[in-house]
Tab-separated table of N, CA and C and ligand atoms in Angstrom:
chain	number	residue	atom	x	y	z
F	1289	MET	N	105.141	123.219	96.902
F	1289	MET	CA	106.431	123.098	96.070
F	1289	MET	C	106.167	121.694	95.258
F	1290	THR	N	106.508	121.921	93.825
F	1290	THR	CA	106.685	120.544	93.201
F	1290	THR	C	108.065	120.471	92.362
F	1291	SER	N	108.497	119.717	92.152
F	1291	SER	CA	109.340	119.362	91.292
F	1291	SER	C	108.920	119.298	89.705
F	1292	SER	N	109.836	119.686	88.887
F	1292	SER	CA	109.300	119.631	87.233
F	1292	SER	C	109.617	118.501	86.700
F	1293	PHE	N	110.610	117.306	86.954
F	1293	PHE	CA	111.072	116.367	86.565
F	1293	PHE	C	110.404	115.307	87.143
F	1294	SER	N	109.433	114.524	86.321
F	1294	SER	CA	108.585	113.414	86.674
F	1294	SER	C	108.891	112.238	86.301
F	1295	PRO	N	108.921	111.005	86.698
F	1295	PRO	CA	109.611	109.823	86.264
F	1295	PRO	C	108.299	109.129	85.594
F	1296	LEU	N	107.107	109.720	85.848
F	1296	LEU	CA	105.850	108.903	85.149
F	1296	LEU	C	105.589	109.642	83.895
F	1297	THR	N	104.879	108.927	82.994
F	1297	THR	CA	104.512	109.586	81.844
F	1297	THR	C	103.128	110.023	82.042
F	1298	ASP	N	102.484	110.850	81.488
F	1298	ASP	CA	101.241	111.533	81.485
F	1298	ASP	C	99.967	110.793	81.999
F	1299	GLU	N	100.204	109.718	80.849
F	1299	GLU	CA	99.094	108.562	81.276
F	1299	GLU	C	99.171	107.750	82.498
F	1300	GLN	N	100.281	107.537	82.989
F	1300	GLN	CA	100.590	107.067	84.365
F	1300	GLN	C	100.003	107.670	85.303
F	1301	ARG	N	100.500	109.072	85.237
F	1301	ARG	CA	100.340	110.343	86.375
F	1301	ARG	C	98.635	110.283	86.269
F	1302	ARG	N	98.146	110.392	85.344
F	1302	ARG	CA	96.636	110.336	85.266
F	1302	ARG	C	96.033	109.344	85.810
F	1303	ALA	N	96.256	107.964	85.551
F	1303	ALA	CA	95.729	106.959	86.042
F	1303	ALA	C	95.949	106.582	87.552
F	1304	LEU	N	97.237	107.187	88.090
F	1304	LEU	CA	97.295	107.348	89.321
F	1304	LEU	C	96.311	108.093	90.281
F	1305	VAL	N	96.615	109.330	89.840
F	1305	VAL	CA	95.612	110.227	90.258
F	1305	VAL	C	94.067	109.996	90.463
F	1306	ASP	N	93.729	109.417	89.282
F	1306	ASP	CA	92.231	108.798	89.118
F	1306	ASP	C	91.861	107.815	89.881
F	1307	ALA	N	92.876	106.903	90.182
F	1307	ALA	CA	92.710	105.750	91.115
F	1307	ALA	C	92.480	106.103	92.391
F	1308	ALA	N	93.367	107.186	92.718
F	1308	ALA	CA	93.257	107.668	94.200
F	1308	ALA	C	92.084	108.281	94.531
F	1309	ALA	N	91.511	109.142	93.495
F	1309	ALA	CA	90.040	109.813	93.701
F	1309	ALA	C	88.977	108.730	94.048
F	1310	GLU	N	88.912	107.733	93.089
F	1310	GLU	CA	87.884	106.824	93.164
F	1310	GLU	C	88.137	106.036	94.419
F	1311	ALA	N	89.564	105.837	94.840
F	1311	ALA	CA	89.305	104.930	96.058
F	1311	ALA	C	89.036	105.938	97.274
F	1312	ARG	N	88.836	107.081	97.179
F	1312	ARG	CA	88.525	108.026	98.265
F	1312	ARG	C	87.148	108.107	98.493
F	1313	GLU	N	86.349	107.417	97.438
F	1313	GLU	CA	85.047	107.356	97.694
F	1313	GLU	C	84.531	106.271	98.668
F	1314	ASN	N	85.487	105.192	98.927
F	1314	ASN	CA	85.253	104.278	99.745
F	1314	ASN	C	85.955	104.440	101.198
F	1315	ALA	N	86.373	105.840	101.661
F	1315	ALA	CA	86.701	106.222	102.908
F	1315	ALA	C	85.761	105.950	103.802
F	1316	TYR	N	85.918	105.434	104.916
F	1316	TYR	CA	85.537	105.513	106.119
F	1316	TYR	C	85.605	106.334	106.999
F	1317	ALA	N	85.301	107.627	107.249
F	1317	ALA	CA	85.748	108.862	108.032
F	1317	ALA	C	84.787	109.482	108.620
F	1318	PRO	N	83.642	108.386	109.482
F	1318	PRO	CA	82.630	109.117	110.210
F	1318	PRO	C	83.225	110.078	111.308
F	1319	TYR	N	84.166	110.078	111.945
F	1319	TYR	CA	84.396	110.928	112.913
F	1319	TYR	C	85.291	112.403	112.290
F	1320	SER	N	86.116	112.198	111.799
F	1320	SER	CA	86.987	113.543	111.306
F	1320	SER	C	86.386	113.823	110.020
F	1321	LYS	N	85.564	113.059	109.065
F	1321	LYS	CA	85.065	113.460	107.922
F	1321	LYS	C	85.914	114.028	106.699
F	1322	PHE	N	87.230	113.507	107.205
F	1322	PHE	CA	88.282	113.950	106.282
F	1322	PHE	C	88.722	112.628	105.488
F	1323	THR	N	88.339	112.619	104.265
F	1323	THR	CA	88.322	111.565	103.576
F	1323	THR	C	89.592	111.619	102.650
F	1324	VAL	N	90.385	110.362	102.604
F	1324	VAL	CA	91.730	110.205	101.931
F	1324	VAL	C	91.568	109.053	100.906
F	1325	GLY	N	92.192	109.176	99.645
F	1325	GLY	CA	92.069	108.012	98.800
F	1325	GLY	C	93.907	107.906	98.542
F	1326	ALA	N	93.963	107.053	98.148
F	1326	ALA	CA	95.718	106.966	97.617
F	1326	ALA	C	95.734	105.620	96.825
F	1327	ALA	N	96.700	105.784	95.628
F	1327	ALA	CA	96.916	104.744	94.916
F	1327	ALA	C	98.556	104.665	94.441
F	1328	ILE	N	99.027	103.374	94.884
F	1328	ILE	CA	100.454	103.473	94.505
F	1328	ILE	C	100.765	102.270	93.350
F	1329	LEU	N	101.836	103.143	92.512
F	1329	LEU	CA	102.156	102.239	91.314
F	1329	LEU	C	103.355	101.244	91.982
F	1330	THR	N	103.587	100.229	91.769
F	1330	THR	CA	104.444	99.338	92.131
F	1330	THR	C	105.511	99.054	91.144
F	1331	GLY	N	106.392	98.281	91.607
F	1331	GLY	CA	107.605	97.862	90.707
F	1331	GLY	C	107.209	97.015	89.426
F	1332	SER	N	105.980	96.212	89.693
F	1332	SER	CA	105.867	95.369	88.785
F	1332	SER	C	104.596	95.950	87.546
F	1333	GLY	N	104.537	97.286	87.816
F	1333	GLY	CA	103.652	98.104	87.209
F	1333	GLY	C	102.121	98.157	87.510
F	1334	ALA	N	101.570	97.382	88.798
F	1334	ALA	CA	100.285	97.453	89.150
F	1334	ALA	C	100.207	98.663	89.835
F	1335	ILE	N	98.808	98.938	90.203
F	1335	ILE	CA	98.153	99.888	90.806
F	1335	ILE	C	97.346	99.394	92.190
F	1336	PHE	N	97.633	99.755	93.339
F	1336	PHE	CA	96.935	99.374	94.329
F	1336	PHE	C	96.408	100.404	95.152
F	1337	THR	N	95.222	100.429	95.458
F	1337	THR	CA	94.571	101.837	96.023
F	1337	THR	C	94.050	101.365	97.494
F	1338	GLY	N	93.810	102.753	98.187
F	1338	GLY	CA	93.409	102.552	99.498
F	1338	GLY	C	92.841	103.701	99.991
F	1339	CYS	N	92.172	103.730	101.233
F	1339	CYS	CA	91.515	104.905	101.684
F	1339	CYS	C	91.669	104.569	103.184
F	1340	ASN	N	91.360	105.852	103.950
F	1340	ASN	CA	91.373	105.773	105.269
F	1340	ASN	C	90.270	105.015	105.798
F	1341	VAL	N	90.706	104.381	106.760
F	1341	VAL	CA	89.666	103.706	107.810
F	1341	VAL	C	89.468	104.025	109.271
F	1342	GLU	N	88.706	104.601	109.615
F	1342	GLU	CA	88.537	105.185	111.134
F	1342	GLU	C	88.173	104.116	112.009
F	1343	SER	N	88.233	104.418	113.200
F	1343	SER	CA	87.808	103.345	114.341
F	1343	SER	C	87.052	104.217	115.376
F	1344	ALA	N	86.115	103.913	116.188
F	1344	ALA	CA	85.792	104.281	117.253
F	1344	ALA	C	86.645	104.548	118.388
F	1345	SER	N	87.655	103.731	118.335
F	1345	SER	CA	88.804	103.917	119.305
F	1345	SER	C	89.953	104.579	118.375
F	1346	TYR	N	90.011	105.817	118.228
F	1346	TYR	CA	90.382	106.593	117.137
F	1346	TYR	C	91.856	106.429	116.823
F	1347	GLY	N	92.609	106.000	117.673
F	1347	GLY	CA	94.079	105.758	117.495
F	1347	GLY	C	94.351	104.387	116.815
F	1348	ALA	N	93.179	103.489	116.515
F	1348	ALA	CA	93.250	102.498	115.560
F	1348	ALA	C	93.001	102.665	114.095
F	1349	THR	N	92.780	104.121	113.852
F	1349	THR	CA	92.661	104.525	112.373
F	1349	THR	C	93.839	104.223	111.505
F	1350	VAL	N	93.355	103.915	110.454
F	1350	VAL	CA	94.615	103.583	109.368
F	1350	VAL	C	94.353	104.655	108.135
F	1351	CYS	N	95.440	105.256	107.730
F	1351	CYS	CA	95.628	106.353	106.908
F	1351	CYS	C	95.357	105.486	105.621
F	1352	GLY	N	94.918	106.320	104.316
F	1352	GLY	CA	94.723	105.843	103.006
F	1352	GLY	C	96.068	105.115	102.614
F	1353	GLU	N	97.020	106.042	102.768
F	1353	GLU	CA	98.475	105.450	101.957
F	1353	GLU	C	98.801	104.008	102.578
F	1354	ARG	N	98.593	103.937	103.704
F	1354	ARG	CA	99.540	102.617	104.497
F	1354	ARG	C	98.158	101.634	104.239
F	1355	THR	N	96.671	101.999	103.970
F	1355	THR	CA	95.803	100.717	103.452
F	1355	THR	C	96.306	100.474	102.147
F	1356	ALA	N	96.809	101.102	101.144
F	1356	ALA	CA	97.193	100.669	99.958
F	1356	ALA	C	98.411	100.048	99.905
F	1357	GLY	N	99.491	100.537	100.845
F	1357	GLY	CA	100.735	99.875	100.726
F	1357	GLY	C	100.537	98.370	101.499
F	1358	VAL	N	99.538	98.268	102.386
F	1358	VAL	CA	99.642	96.878	103.126
F	1358	VAL	C	98.972	95.789	101.841
F	1359	LYS	N	97.954	96.432	101.132
F	1359	LYS	CA	97.573	95.796	100.288
F	1359	LYS	C	98.333	95.144	99.148
F	1360	ALA	N	99.378	96.051	98.863
F	1360	ALA	CA	100.222	95.908	97.635
F	1360	ALA	C	101.590	94.828	98.365
F	1361	VAL	N	102.107	95.232	99.558
F	1361	VAL	CA	102.884	94.198	99.982
F	1361	VAL	C	102.348	92.816	100.406
F	1362	SER	N	101.147	92.762	100.824
F	1362	SER	CA	100.315	91.453	101.029
F	1362	SER	C	100.136	90.817	99.730
F	1363	GLU	N	100.288	91.459	98.630
F	1363	GLU	CA	99.912	90.767	97.570
F	1363	GLU	C	101.358	90.462	96.764
F	1364	GLY	N	102.468	90.545	97.563
F	1364	GLY	CA	103.715	90.356	96.935
F	1364	GLY	C	104.706	91.189	96.466
F	1365	GLU	N	104.230	92.585	96.387
F	1365	GLU	CA	105.123	93.701	96.038
F	1365	GLU	C	106.111	94.152	97.043
F	1366	ARG	N	107.084	94.704	96.611
F	1366	ARG	CA	108.091	94.954	97.417
F	1366	ARG	C	108.617	96.651	97.052
F	1367	ARG	N	108.286	96.965	95.713
F	1367	ARG	CA	108.720	98.411	95.599
F	1367	ARG	C	107.479	99.300	95.140
F	1368	PHE	N	107.964	100.136	95.629
F	1368	PHE	CA	106.736	101.561	95.438
F	1368	PHE	C	107.581	102.400	94.481
F	1369	ASP	N	107.223	102.654	93.078
F	1369	ASP	CA	107.761	103.695	92.554
F	1369	ASP	C	107.146	105.003	92.457
F	1370	ALA	N	105.599	105.137	92.949
F	1370	ALA	CA	104.999	106.332	92.952
F	1370	ALA	C	104.006	106.259	93.739
F	1371	VAL	N	103.254	107.244	94.544
F	1371	VAL	CA	102.030	107.269	95.047
F	1371	VAL	C	101.185	108.619	94.672
F	1372	ALA	N	100.046	108.473	94.605
F	1372	ALA	CA	99.045	109.533	94.584
F	1372	ALA	C	98.199	109.593	95.678
F	1373	VAL	N	97.930	110.881	96.373
F	1373	VAL	CA	97.010	110.845	97.373
F	1373	VAL	C	95.933	111.959	97.207
F	1374	VAL	N	94.831	111.793	97.260
F	1374	VAL	CA	93.776	112.870	97.008
F	1374	VAL	C	93.192	113.014	98.432
F	1375	THR	N	93.007	114.215	98.481
F	1375	THR	CA	92.150	114.779	99.559
F	1375	THR	C	91.467	116.036	99.274
F	1376	SER	N	90.780	116.572	100.024
F	1376	SER	CA	89.768	117.940	99.762
F	1376	SER	C	90.736	118.883	99.653
F	1377	ASN	N	91.940	118.987	100.285
F	1377	ASN	CA	92.874	119.992	100.263
F	1377	ASN	C	94.271	119.826	99.674
F	1378	ALA	N	94.373	118.639	99.011
F	1378	ALA	CA	95.755	118.499	98.493
F	1378	ALA	C	96.742	117.915	99.645
F	1379	ALA	N	96.188	117.693	100.804
F	1379	ALA	CA	97.074	117.454	101.853
F	1379	ALA	C	98.502	116.293	101.391
F	1380	THR	N	99.600	116.464	101.848
F	1380	THR	CA	100.564	115.603	101.648
F	1380	THR	C	100.442	114.506	102.715
F	1381	PRO	N	101.107	113.561	102.552
F	1381	PRO	CA	101.020	112.225	103.575
F	1381	PRO	C	101.497	112.842	105.030
F	1382	CYS	N	100.862	112.012	106.182
F	1382	CYS	CA	101.430	112.334	107.144
F	1382	CYS	C	102.995	111.641	107.597
F	1383	GLY	N	103.453	112.113	108.723
F	1383	GLY	CA	104.673	111.559	108.925
F	1383	GLY	C	104.662	110.077	109.120
F	1384	ILE	N	103.870	109.466	109.730
F	1384	ILE	CA	103.740	107.823	109.787
F	1384	ILE	C	103.630	107.639	108.455
F	1385	CYS	N	102.665	107.857	107.345
F	1385	CYS	CA	102.828	107.616	106.239
F	1385	CYS	C	104.055	107.713	105.546
F	1386	ARG	N	104.680	108.780	105.375
F	1386	ARG	CA	105.807	108.865	104.988
F	1386	ARG	C	106.806	107.983	105.291
F	1387	GLN	N	107.138	107.678	106.645
F	1387	GLN	CA	108.046	106.334	107.197
F	1387	GLN	C	107.664	105.309	106.595
F	1388	PHE	N	106.225	104.816	106.567
F	1388	PHE	CA	106.130	103.637	106.009
F	1388	PHE	C	106.185	103.400	104.534
F	1389	LEU	N	105.850	104.767	103.647
F	1389	LEU	CA	106.119	104.311	102.318
F	1389	LEU	C	107.679	104.333	102.023
F	1390	TYR	N	108.636	105.132	102.360
F	1390	TYR	CA	109.938	104.985	102.284
F	1390	TYR	C	110.620	103.832	102.436
F	1391	GLU	N	109.935	102.864	103.263
F	1391	GLU	CA	110.531	101.532	103.297
F	1391	GLU	C	110.605	100.719	102.317
F	1392	PHE	N	109.633	100.931	101.338
F	1392	PHE	CA	109.636	100.296	100.286
F	1392	PHE	C	109.774	101.073	98.823
F	1393	GLY	N	109.998	102.383	99.160
F	1393	GLY	CA	110.375	103.396	98.127
F	1393	GLY	C	111.152	104.405	98.396
F	1394	PRO	N	112.367	104.485	98.680
F	1394	PRO	CA	113.211	105.690	98.916
F	1394	PRO	C	113.161	106.668	97.831
F	1395	ASP	N	113.008	106.095	96.689
F	1395	ASP	CA	113.248	107.157	95.433
F	1395	ASP	C	111.571	107.230	94.943
F	1396	MET	N	110.703	106.768	95.793
F	1396	MET	CA	109.390	106.993	95.238
F	1396	MET	C	108.832	108.493	94.885
F	1397	TRP	N	108.066	108.364	93.849
F	1397	TRP	CA	107.603	109.809	93.333
F	1397	TRP	C	106.320	110.279	94.292
F	1398	VAL	N	105.835	111.026	94.810
F	1398	VAL	CA	104.623	111.634	95.448
F	1398	VAL	C	103.899	112.574	94.670
F	1399	ILE	N	102.609	112.424	94.653
F	1399	ILE	CA	101.741	113.358	94.026
F	1399	ILE	C	100.453	113.570	94.838
F	1400	ALA	N	100.431	114.850	95.573
F	1400	ALA	CA	99.358	115.159	96.607
F	1400	ALA	C	98.217	115.946	95.727
F	1401	ALA	N	97.110	115.539	95.331
F	1401	ALA	CA	96.229	116.065	94.409
F	1401	ALA	C	94.837	116.378	95.458
F	1402	ASP	N	93.840	117.320	95.019
F	1402	ASP	CA	92.639	117.681	95.355
F	1402	ASP	C	91.856	116.821	94.415
F	1403	PRO	N	90.472	116.559	94.453
F	1403	PRO	CA	89.413	116.000	93.574
F	1403	PRO	C	89.592	116.835	92.096
F	1404	GLN	N	89.959	117.731	92.134
F	1404	GLN	CA	89.891	118.638	91.050
F	1404	GLN	C	91.137	118.552	90.223
F	1405	GLY	N	92.222	117.886	90.830
F	1405	GLY	CA	93.338	117.706	90.152
F	1405	GLY	C	94.390	118.903	90.466
F	1406	LYS	N	94.066	119.597	91.196
F	1406	LYS	CA	94.851	120.651	91.705
F	1406	LYS	C	96.144	119.842	92.691
F	1407	VAL	N	97.547	120.132	92.148
F	1407	VAL	CA	98.511	119.593	92.800
F	1407	VAL	C	99.273	120.617	93.662
F	1408	SER	N	99.343	119.912	95.236
F	1408	SER	CA	99.855	120.840	95.888
F	1408	SER	C	101.459	120.633	96.211
F	1409	TYR	N	101.836	119.316	95.916
F	1409	TYR	CA	102.993	118.863	96.321
F	1409	TYR	C	103.396	117.616	94.933
F	1410	GLU	N	104.404	117.842	94.286
F	1410	GLU	CA	104.621	116.695	93.315
F	1410	GLU	C	106.241	116.701	93.446
F	1411	GLY	N	106.795	115.577	93.767
F	1411	GLY	CA	108.404	115.194	93.947
F	1411	GLY	C	108.482	114.084	94.750
F	1412	PRO	N	109.952	113.661	95.011
F	1412	PRO	CA	110.259	112.555	95.711
F	1412	PRO	C	110.158	112.513	97.127
F	1413	ILE	N	109.811	111.383	97.590
F	1413	ILE	CA	109.323	111.077	99.130
F	1413	ILE	C	110.636	111.677	99.916
F	1414	LYS	N	111.924	111.722	99.148
F	1414	LYS	CA	113.211	111.905	100.206
F	1414	LYS	C	112.844	113.631	100.568
F	1415	ASP	N	112.251	114.385	99.605
F	1415	ASP	CA	112.023	115.763	99.899
F	1415	ASP	C	111.046	115.828	101.231
F	1416	LEU	N	110.094	114.817	101.194
F	1416	LEU	CA	109.068	114.722	102.303
F	1416	LEU	C	109.553	114.193	103.634
F	1417	LEU	N	110.674	113.404	103.458
F	1417	LEU	CA	111.384	112.662	104.661
F	1417	LEU	C	112.797	112.945	104.633
F	1418	PRO	N	113.452	114.017	104.946
F	1418	PRO	CA	114.912	114.063	104.626
F	1418	PRO	C	115.761	113.403	105.441
F	1419	HIS	N	116.842	112.885	105.121
F	1419	HIS	CA	117.735	111.981	105.792
F	1419	HIS	C	116.820	110.744	106.621
F	1420	GLY	N	115.844	110.242	105.667
F	1420	GLY	CA	114.934	109.258	106.214
F	1420	GLY	C	115.956	108.112	106.519
F	1421	PHE	N	115.296	107.249	107.399
F	1421	PHE	CA	115.725	106.126	107.880
F	1421	PHE	C	114.928	104.823	107.357
F	1422	GLY	N	115.712	103.990	106.630
F	1422	GLY	CA	115.078	102.786	105.917
F	1422	GLY	C	116.097	101.449	106.000
F	1423	PRO	N	115.567	100.458	105.384
F	1423	PRO	CA	116.327	99.185	105.261
F	1423	PRO	C	117.956	99.565	104.930
F	1424	ALA	N	118.506	100.299	104.205
F	1424	ALA	CA	119.595	100.673	104.161
F	1424	ALA	C	120.561	101.141	105.199
F	1425	GLU	N	119.738	101.696	106.134
F	1425	GLU	CA	120.381	102.309	107.237
F	1425	GLU	C	120.743	101.375	108.390
F	1426	LEU	N	119.972	100.246	108.249
F	1426	LEU	CA	120.247	98.931	109.213
F	1426	LEU	C	121.658	98.551	108.824
F	1427	ALA	N	122.227	97.936	110.152
F	1427	ALA	CA	123.591	97.773	109.998
F	1427	ALA	C	123.638	96.349	109.178
F	1428	GLU	N	122.526	95.552	109.167
F	1428	GLU	CA	122.449	94.249	108.902
F	1428	GLU	C	122.165	94.375	107.270
F	1429	GLY	N	121.765	95.528	106.906
F	1429	GLY	CA	121.722	95.832	105.401
F	1429	GLY	C	120.265	95.373	104.786
F	1430	VAL	N	119.373	95.179	105.608
F	1430	VAL	CA	118.020	94.641	104.860
F	1430	VAL	C	117.684	95.195	103.918
F	1431	GLU	N	117.246	94.400	102.946
F	1431	GLU	CA	116.823	94.694	101.666
F	1431	GLU	C	115.311	94.799	101.674
F	1432	ALA	N	114.569	95.914	101.296
F	1432	ALA	CA	113.126	95.822	101.214
F	1432	ALA	C	112.661	94.899	99.854
F	1433	ALA	N	113.591	94.966	98.761
F	1433	ALA	CA	113.230	94.378	97.929
F	1433	ALA	C	113.427	92.600	98.062
F	1434	GLU	N	113.906	92.104	98.924
F	1434	GLU	CA	114.254	90.768	99.070
F	1434	GLU	C	112.717	89.983	99.096
W	1930	THU	N1	94.559	110.434	107.006
W	1930	THU	C1	95.150	109.769	105.958
W	1930	THU	O1	94.374	108.789	105.771
W	1930	THU	N2	96.272	109.742	105.508
W	1930	THU	C2	97.450	111.156	105.814
W	1930	THU	O2	98.390	111.249	105.489
W	1930	THU	C3	96.891	112.084	107.036
W	1930	THU	C4	95.618	111.570	107.640
W	1930	THU	C5	93.423	110.152	107.639
W	1930	THU	C6	93.441	109.798	108.900
W	1930	THU	C7	92.185	110.169	109.467
W	1930	THU	O3	91.097	109.080	108.944
W	1930	THU	C8	91.939	111.330	108.841
W	1930	THU	O4	92.670	111.598	107.603
W	1930	THU	C9	92.155	112.723	109.562
W	1930	THU	O5	93.203	112.532	110.345
């Protein structure tokens, strides 16, 4: 399923998918052999990339999307506008990553592509995480943008 309206320019879209594909080359996935690259466009206009990093203790594995997100937030970013994820089969982000990304981008645009650029999903994260729980849902009204 894809949405026709994209908030990204063609150039931004291409840059994001290319950055995710490149980041995938650094994936450390000796156990699953399933390599993932991600690239996040932040509110400042910067792109942060990440790949999945597996562990012999499997549960310690970190997904590509969260690697990119942690890099961005640890560099001072607080808003995610878009993310591209590249896998062999254009898989969409897992449930944990949907929740993680939603924290910093309830309106973020998601592109799931394969290395040839074939897109399986393009649209808002809200459609991947309906009725999501984020900062706005906390009684204290915690702002991710703070
Ligand atoms: N993986 C990601 O990096 N992102 C996802 O959204 C789904 C799964 C990784 C975790 C693990 O290294 C491999 O893909 C197989 O699950």
